[in-house]
Amino acid sequence: MHAFPRYRPDLTRCLDGAWEFAFLGEVDEPETLDVSKIATPDRLAVPGVFDACPAWAGRRGVGVLRTFVEVTAGRSAQLRFDGLGLWCKLYVDGRPVGTHDLPYSGWSVMLPPSTESRRTIELVIDNRLDKKRTPLVEPYFDFYLYGGVYRPVLLRELVGPSIEQARITVLDRVAGRIHIVADAFEAVPSGTALSVRFDDGPVMEIADVNWNGRSVDFEMDVPNATAWTPDAPHLHVLTLRLGEDELVTRFGLRDFRVDGPRLLLNDQPIKLHGFCRHESHPQFGPALPHAQLIQDIQLLADMGCNFVRGSHYPQDPRFLDLCDEHGLLVFEESLGWQPQPEHFVADAFCDRVEAQTRRMIRSSYNHPSVVMWGFLNEGRTETPESAPLYERLVAAVRREDSTRPVTFASNHPFDDINLALPDIVSINMYPGWYSNPEAGPRPLEKIVPAIERVLDRMAELGVDDRPFIVSEIGAGAIYGWRDAHRAHWSEEYQADLLRLVCNKVIQDDRIAGVSLWQYCDGRTYDDGMAIKRPRGFNNKGVLDEYRRPKLAAEVVRAAFRGESIRIFEP
Ligand code: ADA
C-alpha cells in the first residue's frame, strides 16, 4: 500500500516491481543520452538501488531503468516518485519530461495525454558524486549514497480538474477546528463544487467555493474530534472530491509547542527519548521494504522510544505514516552533512537546500508525528559565512509552516554563531568517544561533565530560554564483540556510555530530549575515511545493520522504559 495521500483506487496504479535495467558505468553527459538506443537486459526491483545489488555493488555511474504502463488514451496522469537519487532524468515515450537533483525527496511529474494507451517510462539515474549535477551531496558524507528509486512509484490518471495536495492546519485541537488548503494542478473556475468527507461520515458539499486560481482554503469543524497523542494516536481521514477526482489524506488533532525550555504536547510537558535513524540496510540500501519499516517501528517502540530523528534527509512517507499510527514523534530534516563555508556561499547549494527543505515541509505537513523541522546537519556554524544561509532557511521554514518549531543539529556548542535563531537548540556531541583521547582507556567519567559544560554554555549564550535537545551522542560497538576489559568497540563500552547518557537525560530538567546516535549500524564511506569505520560501517547502532540487538539495546530499553535490569558490571 502506498503512502498518503491516496487517490481513487481505480485511477491509481502502483509501478513497483521489476523494471528493465542496464548499468552503463561512466557516461560523460548523461543528460544527452539517447535512451531509446539503450538495451535494458537486466532487471532492477523498484523500489531498489543498483549499487546495493551484488552485480553492481559499490559501482558508480549511470543506470537506465525502463517500464511500461497502461494509461487510458487521452488522459493525462501524475507520476509520483516518493524518493530517488542521486540525479535522475525522466523520459516518457522517449521524450524528456524533467530532471531531479534532490536525493531522497519526492518528485511529481505530469504525463501528457497520448492517443496510445501503452506508455514507456524511462529513467536515467546517475549515482556519481558530482557537485554540478547534485549540489547537495559530497563524497565525505558519513553514510553511503546510493543510486536508484528509493521508494514507491505511483501513477494516477487524472480525469478533469484534480487536487494536487491538501494541507491541514489544526486551529483548535479540542474543538476540532481545522484550516484546509487545497491546491489543484491547474486553475479551477470559481464556484466549482468541492466536497469534503471526514472519516466514514457523510459527504458534505462546500457551498460557494471561492477558488483563487488553483487554490481554495476554508475552515471546518471535525465531527467526533478525537485528539492524537503518543499513547492514543487517533487519526482522522479527510477525503476531498473535486469532480471525478478524489484525494484522501490523514491528520491528527494535536498541538506541539515550545514553552520556555520545555516542550509541550497537547499542553502536557513531554521529554523526547529516541534515536537518530538512517534509512539503511546492507541488502537494500535506502530502498527499505515495507516489512523493514514496520519492524523498525516495532523495535523503536519496544525500546521505549517516543522520538526519532530522521537523519539526515526527508523521510520515506510510508515511515511517517507508520509513525503517525504508532504515536512516534519525528524530527525531520533536509539533506546535509557537515557543509563547509564554501557551500554557504554557493548559490546552487543554497537554492537546492532551500528547495528541498520547502518540498519536505509541503510533503510531510499533514503528519501529526512530525513535530519539528531541521536542516544542514553539523554545518560549520562557527564561520561567519554560515549566518546568511541559516537565517534564510529558518525564515523559509517559518514561511512554509508557522505551527512547528525549527531547529538544526549543531556540533559547535561553544562557538556556533547561529544558536539564537532556532526555536529548539539541538547539539551533537561525542564525549567518551572522539573527544578526550588523552583521558585514559575508559573516559566514562568525562561524559556527564561534558554534557554539563554544554548546558552551562547554553546559559552563557542566553539560549537556555528554549528547549535543548542532545541530537546525537553515542559510541561504536562491533556486534558480538564482548570484552571483559569493556574496551572501545566492545558492546560493553557502548552500553556503559549510553547508560550514563540516558540517566543524565532522564534526570536533568534542562534537557528536553535526546536522539541517541544511532538506531542501527549502516554502510558508510567507501574511501580512505573507511579506515575509521571498521567494516566500512558506522558501528554506533545499538542494533547492527540486520537489526540484531547489541548489549546497549537492553540498557537503553530499560532506561527509556524506566525499568531496571541487571547487566554484569565489574
Ligand atoms: C556526526 C554525524 C553523524 C555521524 C556521527 C559519527 O556527528 O552527524 O552522521 O557521522 O557523527 O558517527 O561520527
XYZ file of C-alpha atoms and ligand atoms in Angstrom:
583
model
C 0.000 0.000 0.000
C 1.445 3.377 -0.902
C 1.677 6.311 1.446
C -0.919 9.017 1.964
C -2.248 10.976 0.201
C -4.144 8.293 -1.666
C -6.414 8.635 -4.660
C -9.281 6.811 -6.359
C -8.085 3.186 -6.466
C -9.499 2.641 -9.943
C -7.405 5.530 -11.273
C -4.220 4.613 -9.408
C -1.502 2.172 -10.424
C 1.416 1.115 -8.324
C 4.503 0.880 -10.544
C 6.605 -1.031 -8.048
C 8.046 -4.274 -9.364
C 10.803 -5.497 -11.649
C 11.826 -2.759 -14.111
C 14.150 -3.349 -17.047
C 17.638 -2.101 -16.298
C 21.096 -1.515 -17.740
C 24.194 -0.289 -15.926
C 26.317 1.839 -18.254
C 29.107 2.912 -15.889
C 30.877 6.139 -16.844
C 28.861 8.325 -19.234
C 30.159 11.808 -19.978
C 26.925 13.770 -20.375
C 24.056 11.672 -19.027
C 21.606 14.469 -19.818
C 22.232 13.958 -23.550
C 21.965 10.168 -23.557
C 19.719 8.752 -26.278
C 17.734 6.415 -24.018
C 15.754 4.882 -26.848
C 19.000 3.265 -28.062
C 19.867 1.680 -24.712
C 19.085 -2.019 -24.373
C 17.961 -2.976 -20.870
C 18.664 -6.684 -20.485
C 18.885 -6.693 -16.668
C 16.228 -6.265 -14.009
C 16.120 -3.946 -11.006
C 13.462 -4.030 -8.321
C 11.613 -0.762 -7.802
C 11.939 0.433 -5.095
C 15.590 -0.535 -5.358
C 19.100 0.794 -5.783
C 21.516 -0.789 -8.233
C 24.645 -0.286 -6.146
C 23.292 -2.414 -3.302
C 22.791 -5.338 -5.723
C 25.615 -7.885 -5.848
C 26.015 -7.295 -9.600
C 26.818 -3.584 -9.265
C 27.716 -3.286 -5.576
C 29.736 -0.166 -4.881
C 29.831 0.873 -8.550
C 29.347 4.493 -9.531
C 27.978 5.560 -12.876
C 24.805 5.764 -14.900
C 21.918 3.300 -14.935
C 18.878 3.235 -17.186
C 15.520 1.953 -15.953
C 12.558 1.213 -18.172
C 8.974 0.124 -17.628
C 5.670 0.214 -19.472
C 2.321 1.263 -18.114
C -1.246 1.430 -19.372
C -2.875 4.861 -19.204
C -6.343 5.456 -20.642
C -5.799 7.085 -24.063
C -6.412 10.824 -23.995
C -5.922 11.175 -20.254
C -3.053 12.890 -18.532
C -1.549 11.323 -15.449
C 0.572 12.173 -12.454
C 3.663 10.112 -11.854
C 4.685 10.246 -8.205
C 8.107 9.088 -7.045
C 8.316 9.135 -3.245
C 12.114 9.368 -3.281
C 15.000 8.695 -5.631
C 18.601 9.631 -6.191
C 21.132 10.779 -6.805
C 20.479 12.589 -10.137
C 17.701 11.478 -12.499
C 16.220 12.381 -15.834
C 12.808 11.074 -16.815
C 11.574 10.249 -20.327
C 8.004 9.419 -21.258
C 7.516 7.748 -24.648
C 11.078 8.770 -25.496
C 10.568 12.470 -24.705
C 12.304 14.154 -21.761
C 9.875 15.424 -19.109
C 12.165 16.589 -16.325
C 15.218 16.141 -14.146
C 15.511 15.632 -10.399
C 18.513 16.595 -8.303
C 17.205 16.373 -4.724
C 18.182 12.931 -3.388
C 15.559 11.423 -1.046
C 12.900 13.997 -1.984
C 9.629 13.076 -3.571
C 9.090 14.083 -7.179
C 5.817 14.502 -9.002
C 5.728 14.739 -12.790
C 2.878 15.192 -15.268
C 2.454 12.736 -18.107
C 0.876 14.489 -21.070
C -2.091 12.667 -22.656
C -1.454 10.386 -25.606
C -3.554 8.628 -28.222
C -1.684 5.437 -27.302
C -2.534 3.688 -24.055
C 0.794 1.872 -23.640
C 3.302 4.356 -22.271
C 7.036 3.964 -21.874
C 8.684 5.313 -18.750
C 12.475 5.608 -18.767
C 14.734 6.928 -16.050
C 18.393 7.784 -16.371
C 19.957 7.620 -12.929
C 23.423 8.833 -12.056
C 24.894 7.911 -8.675
C 28.217 9.718 -9.188
C 29.015 12.357 -6.620
C 29.114 15.361 -8.836
C 28.568 18.884 -7.486
C 27.447 20.130 -10.859
C 24.544 17.735 -11.163
C 23.759 17.125 -7.485
C 24.945 20.081 -5.404
C 23.613 18.638 -2.131
C 25.902 15.615 -1.829
C 29.594 15.239 -1.063
C 31.858 12.196 -1.033
C 32.785 12.799 2.604
C 29.283 12.065 3.955
C 29.305 9.505 6.767
C 26.632 7.402 5.073
C 26.635 5.661 1.737
C 24.923 7.466 -1.134
C 23.142 5.065 -3.479
C 21.631 5.298 -6.949
C 18.132 4.189 -7.811
C 14.487 4.532 -6.925
C 14.442 4.584 -3.151
C 10.701 4.470 -2.598
C 7.423 3.505 -4.266
C 6.251 4.902 -7.589
C 2.635 5.638 -8.283
C 0.683 6.592 -11.344
C -2.607 8.441 -11.005
C -4.798 9.071 -14.006
C -6.391 12.495 -13.982
C -9.998 12.946 -15.048
C -10.738 16.647 -15.264
C -9.610 19.119 -12.608
C -7.728 17.314 -9.866
C -6.270 18.087 -6.475
C -2.502 18.055 -6.197
C -2.260 18.443 -2.437
C -4.217 19.392 0.646
C -2.700 20.947 3.754
C -4.485 20.758 7.059
C -3.655 23.043 9.974
C -5.137 22.393 13.386
C -6.532 25.664 14.736
C -8.186 24.287 17.863
C -7.312 20.769 18.887
C -10.062 20.420 21.472
C -12.878 21.856 19.372
C -11.546 20.062 16.298
C -11.356 23.249 14.231
C -9.079 22.941 11.216
C -7.998 25.040 8.264
C -7.805 23.288 4.905
C -5.899 24.498 1.856
C -6.423 22.519 -1.321
C -4.327 23.117 -4.428
C -5.463 21.823 -7.800
C -2.959 21.145 -10.577
C -4.470 23.942 -12.651
C -6.731 26.958 -12.143
C -10.305 25.972 -11.279
C -13.288 28.196 -12.198
C -14.669 29.943 -9.143
C -17.798 28.261 -7.848
C -16.687 24.763 -8.912
C -18.053 22.412 -6.264
C -15.765 20.704 -3.770
C -16.949 18.112 -1.323
C -15.476 17.053 1.969
C -15.820 13.918 3.990
C -14.386 13.182 7.416
C -13.678 9.569 8.351
C -16.693 7.419 7.397
C -19.109 10.339 7.777
C -21.420 11.889 5.194
C -20.142 13.713 2.117
C -20.546 17.454 2.653
C -20.724 19.841 -0.245
C -18.830 23.099 0.357
C -21.119 25.877 -0.805
C -19.842 28.795 -2.931
C -16.286 27.572 -3.205
C -14.155 30.579 -3.834
C -11.277 29.220 -5.917
C -8.407 31.589 -6.047
C -6.711 30.382 -9.206
C -5.842 26.783 -8.415
C -6.255 27.049 -4.630
C -9.055 27.157 -2.171
C -8.995 27.459 1.602
C -11.632 27.216 4.290
C -12.175 26.260 7.926
C -14.214 23.363 9.252
C -15.056 21.543 12.473
C -14.069 17.882 12.519
C -17.021 15.721 13.612
C -16.252 13.493 16.628
C -12.962 15.300 17.144
C -10.521 12.985 18.914
C -7.032 14.025 19.978
C -3.821 12.452 18.655
C -1.420 11.541 21.446
C 1.607 9.222 21.504
C -0.401 6.775 23.653
C -3.603 7.015 21.647
C -2.561 8.206 18.183
C -6.011 8.730 16.730
C -6.002 9.723 13.070
C -8.810 11.435 11.214
C -9.248 10.869 7.488
C -10.164 13.698 5.141
C -11.476 12.921 1.673
C -11.716 15.796 -0.785
C -13.638 15.417 -4.050
C -13.350 17.729 -6.998
C -15.480 16.448 -9.889
C -14.266 12.922 -10.610
C -11.098 13.383 -8.597
C -10.528 12.257 -5.040
C -7.685 12.871 -2.602
C -7.556 11.083 0.751
C -5.249 12.307 3.461
C -4.921 11.844 7.209
C -4.250 14.228 10.045
C -4.134 14.274 13.819
C -5.574 16.775 16.267
C -2.530 17.602 18.316
C -0.636 20.610 19.436
C 3.140 20.622 19.852
C 4.890 23.729 21.049
C 7.789 25.265 22.846
C 7.153 26.713 26.311
C 10.385 28.238 27.608
C 12.830 25.346 27.944
C 10.036 22.771 27.836
C 8.272 21.008 25.009
C 4.523 20.674 25.354
C 2.409 18.103 23.579
C -1.287 18.866 23.948
C -0.355 21.232 26.791
C 1.491 18.494 28.717
C 5.284 18.607 29.158
C 6.986 15.829 27.237
C 10.583 14.624 27.238
C 11.737 13.136 23.959
C 13.726 9.934 24.052
C 14.742 8.095 20.968
C 17.281 7.578 18.228
C 18.707 9.028 15.078
C 17.813 6.611 12.311
C 19.193 6.160 8.817
C 17.091 4.519 6.130
C 19.649 1.831 5.598
C 20.022 -1.894 5.100
C 23.011 -3.826 3.733
C 20.927 -5.530 1.060
C 18.566 -2.717 0.095
C 20.463 0.482 0.871
C 17.872 3.218 1.446
C 15.154 1.347 -0.515
C 13.718 -0.358 2.526
C 10.948 -2.904 2.095
C 7.728 -2.037 3.881
C 8.295 -5.036 6.157
C 11.560 -3.477 7.351
C 9.905 -0.129 8.014
C 7.302 -1.869 10.155
C 9.970 -3.825 12.037
C 11.928 -0.639 12.665
C 8.851 0.974 14.190
C 8.268 -2.095 16.356
C 11.874 -2.126 17.553
C 11.841 1.602 18.335
C 8.580 1.236 20.258
C 9.908 -1.793 22.110
C 12.956 0.185 23.229
C 10.612 2.701 24.840
C 11.214 5.472 22.287
C 8.754 8.266 21.679
C 11.100 10.115 19.299
C 13.085 9.540 16.144
C 15.368 11.918 14.285
C 15.221 11.190 10.577
C 18.906 11.676 9.969
C 19.857 13.196 7.569
C 17.229 13.639 4.828
C 13.492 13.808 4.089
C 11.850 10.613 5.272
C 10.009 7.852 3.449
C 6.324 8.884 3.644
C 5.442 5.263 4.453
C 7.646 5.533 7.537
C 5.930 8.776 8.544
C 2.531 7.099 8.075
C 3.698 4.389 10.485
C 4.973 6.996 12.960
C 1.542 8.653 12.780
C -0.114 5.328 13.525
C 2.221 4.429 16.381
C 2.473 7.817 18.062
C 6.198 8.335 17.466
C 7.381 11.959 17.281
C 9.714 12.858 14.428
C 12.451 15.436 13.849
C 12.556 15.614 10.047
C 15.481 17.333 8.340
C 16.571 18.047 4.808
C 19.744 16.577 3.330
C 23.049 17.928 4.562
C 26.173 16.652 6.247
C 28.863 18.934 7.595
C 28.500 21.640 4.934
C 31.508 23.925 4.738
C 31.867 27.703 4.323
C 32.306 27.200 0.564
C 28.811 25.636 0.465
C 27.214 28.534 2.320
C 28.319 30.953 -0.385
C 27.485 28.742 -3.373
C 24.146 29.748 -4.910
C 23.437 26.304 -6.336
C 23.876 24.686 -2.917
C 21.809 27.296 -1.044
C 18.973 27.166 -3.585
C 18.787 23.402 -3.548
C 18.822 23.190 0.273
C 16.021 25.681 0.480
C 14.085 23.917 -2.287
C 14.430 20.556 -0.590
C 13.536 21.916 2.832
C 10.374 23.505 1.454
C 9.432 20.412 -0.510
C 9.898 18.300 2.623
C 7.596 20.557 4.627
C 4.900 20.547 1.956
C 5.070 16.807 1.620
C 5.051 15.981 5.355
C 2.820 18.820 6.535
C -0.185 16.673 7.496
C 1.755 14.108 9.549
C 0.979 14.649 13.242
C 4.110 12.637 14.067
C 6.387 15.284 12.555
C 6.917 17.825 15.321
C 9.985 19.805 14.232
C 11.887 20.703 11.078
C 15.644 20.796 10.668
C 18.330 21.178 8.003
C 22.099 21.109 7.427
C 23.357 18.604 9.971
C 26.589 19.801 11.596
C 27.319 22.742 9.327
C 30.362 24.901 10.029
C 28.166 27.212 12.088
C 31.146 28.836 13.763
C 32.005 30.606 10.489
C 30.545 33.999 9.501
C 29.670 32.572 6.064
C 27.047 30.350 7.704
C 24.809 33.124 9.045
C 23.009 34.248 5.841
C 22.053 30.699 4.869
C 20.921 29.714 8.371
C 18.818 32.875 8.586
C 17.402 32.224 5.139
C 16.468 28.631 5.983
C 14.882 29.454 9.333
C 12.782 32.127 7.601
C 11.842 29.720 4.788
C 10.728 27.055 7.265
C 8.601 29.549 9.177
C 7.004 30.785 5.966
C 6.085 27.236 4.971
C 4.866 26.239 8.437
C 4.202 28.585 11.311
C 2.979 25.759 13.571
C 6.112 23.670 14.096
C 9.370 24.632 15.791
C 12.538 24.859 13.733
C 15.929 23.516 14.753
C 19.226 22.301 13.290
C 21.756 19.881 14.736
C 24.944 21.737 15.610
C 28.262 20.251 16.669
C 29.587 23.679 17.617
C 28.093 24.245 21.076
C 30.886 26.586 22.142
C 31.267 28.788 19.078
C 28.102 28.435 16.955
C 27.080 31.938 15.861
C 23.518 30.916 14.887
C 22.171 29.366 18.074
C 19.782 32.235 18.780
C 17.927 31.531 15.513
C 16.127 28.211 16.121
C 13.182 27.542 18.431
C 14.930 24.442 19.781
C 18.683 24.132 20.289
C 19.955 20.743 19.127
C 23.552 19.761 19.891
C 25.517 16.750 18.634
C 28.374 15.659 20.896
C 30.599 12.635 21.398
C 32.117 12.748 24.895
C 33.893 9.498 25.701
C 34.270 8.654 22.055
C 36.018 11.165 19.809
C 36.864 13.661 22.497
C 39.329 13.296 25.355
C 41.754 10.914 23.668
C 44.174 11.656 26.498
C 41.647 10.623 29.117
C 42.648 7.012 29.539
C 41.084 3.812 28.319
C 37.510 4.306 29.541
C 36.770 8.020 29.868
C 33.255 7.403 31.117
C 33.651 9.860 33.971
C 34.049 12.618 31.362
C 30.605 12.179 29.884
C 28.279 13.813 32.376
C 30.675 16.767 32.931
C 30.870 17.248 29.156
C 27.072 17.452 28.917
C 27.103 19.874 31.876
C 29.636 22.099 30.130
C 27.430 22.330 27.070
C 24.405 23.173 29.234
C 26.401 25.885 31.026
C 27.454 27.285 27.673
C 23.803 27.454 26.549
C 23.076 29.527 29.668
C 26.045 31.824 28.935
C 24.763 32.336 25.409
C 21.280 33.056 26.742
C 19.672 30.263 24.707
C 18.639 28.279 27.788
C 15.302 30.087 27.417
C 14.302 27.448 24.853
C 14.326 23.654 24.721
C 17.666 21.875 24.465
C 18.000 18.517 22.729
C 21.012 16.233 22.602
C 20.516 15.408 18.943
C 23.457 12.966 18.749
C 25.599 11.145 21.271
C 26.956 7.617 21.169
C 29.818 5.186 20.776
C 30.786 2.495 18.291
C 30.456 -1.190 19.094
C 31.089 -4.168 16.877
C 28.174 -6.585 17.110
C 29.225 -9.674 19.008
C 32.463 -8.153 20.295
C 32.130 -8.779 24.006
C 35.087 -7.902 26.148
C 35.834 -8.182 29.859
C 38.032 -5.067 29.551
C 34.994 -3.174 28.269
C 37.311 -1.539 25.712
C 36.378 0.828 22.898
C 34.385 -1.010 20.185
C 33.079 -3.560 22.694
C 29.351 -3.895 23.243
C 30.089 -3.292 26.924
C 31.700 0.117 26.431
C 28.827 1.320 24.273
C 26.297 0.056 26.823
C 28.139 1.753 29.706
C 28.302 5.046 27.833
C 24.658 5.030 26.783
C 23.519 4.076 30.285
C 25.195 7.211 31.649
C 23.758 9.359 28.877
C 20.195 8.063 29.274
C 20.245 8.521 33.040
C 21.556 12.060 32.671
C 18.945 12.998 30.091
C 16.109 11.498 32.089
C 17.135 13.214 35.329
C 18.101 16.678 34.066
C 15.183 19.042 33.523
C 17.297 21.316 31.340
C 17.366 18.612 28.675
C 14.155 18.371 26.648
C 15.149 15.299 24.716
C 17.729 13.013 23.183
C 18.140 11.215 19.888
C 20.956 8.751 20.513
C 23.380 8.059 17.699
C 22.190 5.690 16.398
C 19.366 3.205 15.865
C 21.270 0.663 13.751
C 24.636 0.300 12.042
C 24.768 1.475 8.456
C 27.084 1.387 5.491
C 29.273 4.440 5.120
C 32.383 5.783 3.350
C 33.940 3.692 0.644
C 37.080 5.811 0.507
C 40.073 6.301 2.805
C 37.844 7.550 5.609
C 36.602 3.982 5.991
C 39.782 3.276 7.949
C 37.998 4.929 10.884
C 34.909 2.852 10.267
C 35.541 -0.857 10.781
C 33.823 -2.926 8.044
C 33.012 0.299 6.161
C 30.046 0.732 8.504
C 29.178 3.339 11.076
C 29.016 0.977 14.044
C 27.297 3.222 16.582
C 23.965 1.442 16.215
C 22.503 -0.223 19.287
C 21.306 -2.731 16.696
C 23.568 -3.988 13.962
C 22.661 -3.429 10.316
C 20.390 -6.510 10.332
C 18.680 -5.124 13.468
C 20.242 -7.668 15.835
C 20.452 -6.109 19.303
C 23.732 -5.275 20.981
C 24.014 -5.061 24.741
C 23.251 -1.320 24.603
C 19.781 -2.002 23.195
C 18.856 -3.657 26.505
C 20.349 -0.800 28.510
C 18.554 1.900 26.524
C 15.326 -0.075 26.598
C 15.451 -0.323 30.380
C 16.313 3.362 30.766
C 13.637 4.655 28.393
C 11.018 2.337 29.883
C 12.003 3.160 33.446
C 12.816 -0.469 34.206
C 15.848 -1.834 35.962
C 17.947 -4.612 34.518
C 20.931 -6.500 35.766
C 23.895 -6.328 33.481
C 27.282 -7.579 34.607
C 29.463 -4.651 35.658
C 32.910 -5.101 37.188
C 28.277 13.090 13.263
C 27.158 12.982 12.235
C 26.635 11.597 12.081
C 27.725 10.568 12.267
C 28.338 10.712 13.635
C 29.511 9.772 13.877
O 28.058 13.848 14.324
O 26.132 13.906 12.393
O 26.042 11.487 10.812
O 28.684 10.749 11.289
O 28.842 11.997 13.801
O 29.281 8.582 13.943
O 30.633 10.241 13.987
